[in-house]
């Protein structure tokens, strides 16, 4: 039996280089000889795991072989060799599916719908941590297995063993492995990919947390939102004489406020009448051609023009007279100013405006007009009117019934409507009046299409009256086809004679002979609204149009508030024929545009693009394992050591003293032998050694 001596670990491999291998049969249970020269330190019943002494080794006269092929053994199947890695990927896939299902189930739902005792973020965090943990096993074991494949391919430096081992066990080791691969060293490409994956997997947690958040969502409430609108307007204060009607108090106030306290826009004029159960409401809007429209409504429009070119100058000595004679096709009194230094600085008049304006096949489109003549300042920054250069300025405006199309919404309690288009009503031929004059439409328009729940619906006339087509619309003079067509009520907009008469008479009285006077060149006198319009002489077409807009916006709002109900008699002839109320239309639908109210609630939002990172990492690990299995199958080495440290401790550097018979590449057998071996770290000759206890 050869003599054995304990050697330090750093001298172990030096001894091996000069030590011949002595081969002899060994039993399956290793009974090593006692080391006769080994000192017994700290343990009488133990001995050092030792290598053959150099003296004995040199007497053998042989050299160490780089490999010790064992007899042929059947290659392990994929399941036997990689079952834990495959199960780990199955677990990862299951966890990813659970995460996706959880987020998909609660995406965009109220936070209150989540009834778990912990937040959804905490649940996703736990699931993603388990997902990340299950992905670590295939990478760690794969890099470890590639370590053995690296050395089974050809001779490499023993230090590479440490590099692979650190890369499989720690983040820093993976970083160093990648750094060496990017440097001048060339290690396993597949192992480098695995090290990269181990680093990428660290980002699973932040990406999964970024994929789910609590945001504010708008939820529809049960109570509807609605905006006042009108198809027909007929309100007045009553009939008191031949073709004369008083103006009702609400509309009278609308004219006064429009002239003295004009609303900033149509949104402000009706904002108080908009019903929104919450502070945020939307209304169905059309798409495609004419997209974005929420509703159509009857309104009052204005058009103003500069007619200064029609001013006539007359001079008598030092006095100059400016006059505005009646404009073509308009019935108004002439306006006159004397300059300089006269009492009248601004003069206005009104005129019936139902004939001749705008030309075309219809007789006219205006309801009432007003004209003005003024000496205005040429420089708007001039503060003293009497010291400013002044020129005569004349304007002509008309109030015209129209149909406006709006886009509308309410956000944070602020209502907003934007005009998209407008169409003007036509003055109807007087001969078409029925037996009830006040119900006769003086202005009327049949539109080509209407809006129903955010969708355009075509309007088509019929030659014969029916329960559906019950509104009579006379054709314009000279138009081809029938003289009269019948339309659905929702397709026709009208202002009845009683309302036209009342509004026209009141506005004419309000405007006619209005003037701004000055007697001592220190103060302006006149009606409040006229002085506001005069604005110290700083008046131009823009300010006049703004004044007209204020009046029409205020009047339009009142027309929408007091719209005629749906089932009022639309045409006098229908009353006699019993067709007036055949087709019932709910008044709310007729006089309101409906929408939805929303309220803000905390809800769960999912950013799927962030969650896709987990899927990419999973697929990358699947590819890594597939390539690893293929590489392992191509190798002539068929072991399954992977990350086992026992493979090194029980590695048979000398086959004569190999503890495991013909099982050096089987991890399970290595573990079985190690499980039956008692060892400890002990100090021998002043150095720490791993020793095995003596068997009893």
XYZ file of C-alpha atoms in Angstrom, residues 44-280:
237
model
C -7.917 11.278 16.629
C -10.665 9.608 14.736
C -10.309 11.643 11.555
C -8.000 11.783 8.581
C -7.296 14.313 5.845
C -8.730 13.868 2.371
C -5.362 13.260 0.700
C -3.574 12.784 -2.578
C -0.821 10.257 -3.312
C 2.612 11.315 -2.143
C 5.121 12.437 -4.719
C 7.595 9.702 -3.729
C 5.073 6.984 -4.367
C 3.809 8.672 -7.445
C 7.222 8.938 -9.065
C 7.829 5.219 -8.570
C 4.868 4.445 -10.809
C 6.484 5.959 -13.907
C 3.320 7.167 -15.659
C 1.630 10.510 -16.288
C -1.873 11.751 -15.610
C -4.394 11.410 -18.362
C -6.523 14.406 -19.271
C -9.682 12.347 -19.277
C -10.990 9.125 -17.919
C -13.700 7.866 -20.166
C -16.055 5.513 -18.462
C -17.767 2.682 -20.199
C -20.664 3.555 -22.468
C -23.741 4.610 -20.633
C -27.153 5.461 -22.115
C -27.609 9.227 -22.600
C -30.174 10.755 -20.276
C -33.466 11.939 -21.728
C -34.459 15.608 -21.850
C -37.073 15.253 -19.120
C -34.730 13.453 -16.738
C -31.944 15.959 -17.264
C -33.992 19.182 -17.416
C -37.222 18.450 -15.583
C -36.726 21.082 -12.880
C -35.845 23.746 -15.414
C -38.854 22.849 -17.549
C -41.127 22.867 -14.507
C -39.686 26.237 -13.557
C -40.600 27.673 -16.964
C -44.081 26.165 -16.710
C -44.433 27.889 -13.339
C -43.232 31.163 -14.856
C -45.745 30.870 -17.687
C -48.540 30.130 -15.204
C -47.636 33.138 -13.068
C -47.501 35.378 -16.139
C -50.939 34.148 -17.202
C -52.293 34.820 -13.700
C -50.881 38.369 -13.827
C -52.429 38.989 -17.250
C -55.824 37.584 -16.241
C -55.855 39.615 -13.024
C -55.025 42.858 -14.792
C -57.391 42.163 -17.677
C -60.241 41.433 -15.257
C -59.803 44.692 -13.318
C -58.575 46.970 -16.088
C -60.463 50.311 -16.101
C -62.656 49.162 -13.208
C -63.264 51.261 -10.131
C -60.745 50.809 -7.374
C -63.647 49.981 -5.074
C -64.280 46.841 -7.154
C -61.003 45.425 -5.820
C -62.112 43.720 -2.609
C -58.843 42.029 -1.582
C -57.331 43.074 1.782
C -54.131 44.152 0.001
C -53.830 46.473 -2.979
C -53.651 45.219 -6.534
C -50.135 46.653 -6.762
C -49.065 44.451 -3.853
C -50.574 41.359 -5.468
C -48.875 42.078 -8.802
C -45.614 42.723 -6.947
C -45.798 39.311 -5.223
C -46.712 37.516 -8.442
C -43.923 39.226 -10.390
C -41.417 38.362 -7.636
C -42.419 34.707 -7.901
C -42.231 34.998 -11.687
C -38.732 36.422 -11.474
C -37.672 33.751 -9.000
C -38.926 30.928 -11.186
C -36.950 32.348 -14.114
C -33.687 32.333 -12.164
C -33.414 28.529 -11.959
C -33.077 27.771 -15.711
C -30.461 30.493 -16.135
C -28.399 29.576 -13.079
C -28.449 25.850 -13.804
C -27.886 26.482 -17.496
C -24.741 28.553 -16.961
C -23.472 25.930 -14.497
C -24.045 23.143 -16.998
C -22.281 25.165 -19.693
C -19.325 25.348 -17.332
C -18.824 21.590 -17.617
C -19.524 21.617 -21.345
C -16.870 24.333 -21.698
C -14.222 22.053 -20.192
C -15.466 18.876 -21.901
C -14.957 20.480 -25.309
C -11.212 21.181 -25.002
C -8.562 22.281 -22.557
C -9.137 25.652 -20.838
C -7.686 27.513 -17.910
C -8.915 26.237 -14.590
C -9.713 29.841 -13.615
C -12.579 29.760 -16.116
C -14.334 27.438 -13.684
C -14.548 30.283 -11.189
C -15.842 32.730 -13.806
C -18.698 30.447 -14.834
C -19.510 29.631 -11.220
C -19.706 33.287 -10.157
C -21.815 34.174 -13.186
C -24.372 31.531 -12.218
C -24.575 32.604 -8.584
C -24.496 36.405 -8.370
C -25.369 39.583 -10.218
C -21.829 40.902 -9.909
C -20.473 37.639 -11.305
C -22.788 37.993 -14.313
C -21.576 41.575 -14.856
C -17.929 40.456 -14.756
C -18.684 37.593 -17.117
C -20.211 39.991 -19.648
C -17.308 42.409 -19.207
C -14.792 39.672 -19.951
C -16.765 38.541 -22.978
C -16.858 42.093 -24.293
C -13.141 42.411 -23.611
C -10.384 40.275 -25.044
C -11.486 37.064 -23.400
C -13.788 34.771 -25.283
C -16.032 32.611 -23.151
C -19.151 30.619 -24.014
C -21.532 32.744 -26.131
C -24.562 30.901 -24.798
C -23.358 31.395 -21.223
C -22.941 35.093 -21.991
C -26.539 35.182 -23.165
C -27.549 33.502 -19.906
C -25.594 36.053 -17.857
C -27.321 38.833 -19.772
C -30.710 37.261 -19.035
C -29.909 37.039 -15.342
C -29.335 40.802 -15.336
C -32.376 41.606 -17.455
C -34.575 39.555 -15.130
C -33.785 42.020 -12.337
C -35.936 44.607 -14.143
C -39.072 42.460 -13.890
C -40.194 44.134 -10.654
C -40.125 47.785 -11.805
C -41.690 46.926 -15.161
C -44.507 44.958 -13.552
C -45.177 47.779 -11.075
C -45.197 50.340 -13.884
C -47.815 48.294 -15.729
C -50.559 48.953 -13.167
C -51.521 52.250 -11.572
C -54.452 54.028 -9.980
C -55.830 56.823 -12.166
C -58.961 58.937 -12.392
C -61.700 57.628 -14.665
C -64.901 59.239 -15.841
C -67.999 57.155 -15.089
C -71.433 57.673 -16.603
C -74.096 58.512 -14.050
C -77.721 57.475 -14.381
C -79.193 60.986 -14.577
C -78.948 62.408 -18.125
C -77.404 65.711 -19.168
C -79.368 68.033 -21.442
C -78.991 71.279 -23.366
C -81.954 73.488 -24.322
C -82.643 73.642 -28.051
C -85.549 74.652 -30.285
C -87.165 73.661 -33.551
C -90.059 76.111 -33.352
C -90.425 79.433 -31.514
C -93.828 81.081 -31.104
C -93.819 82.845 -27.710
C -95.262 86.368 -27.464
C -97.117 88.546 -24.973
C -100.474 88.369 -26.697
C -102.310 89.838 -29.669
C -103.665 93.367 -29.158
C -104.384 94.737 -32.628
C -104.246 94.159 -36.326
C -100.991 92.314 -36.953
C -99.672 93.564 -33.623
C -98.361 91.436 -30.745
C -96.815 92.369 -27.438
C -93.432 90.950 -26.491
C -93.402 88.601 -23.522
C -91.415 89.721 -20.469
C -88.587 87.107 -20.685
C -87.798 88.018 -24.288
C -88.031 91.733 -23.485
C -85.446 91.198 -20.748
C -83.286 89.224 -23.194
C -83.188 92.198 -25.610
C -82.352 94.623 -22.801
C -79.603 92.466 -21.282
C -78.171 91.692 -24.715
C -77.752 95.430 -25.347
C -76.544 96.479 -21.884
C -74.904 93.350 -20.422
C -74.127 91.185 -23.436
C -72.993 87.597 -22.782
C -69.432 86.819 -23.802
C -70.667 84.104 -26.175
C -73.520 81.666 -26.711
C -72.024 79.277 -24.144
C -72.368 81.872 -21.397
C -75.868 82.823 -22.497
C -77.321 79.323 -21.921
C -74.878 77.911 -19.349
C -77.364 78.378 -16.493
C -79.976 76.347 -18.386
C -77.743 73.359 -19.158
C -78.536 70.376 -16.943
C -75.490 68.344 -15.930
C -75.847 66.007 -12.913
C -72.108 66.229 -12.346
C -69.487 68.779 -13.281
C -68.474 66.831 -16.392
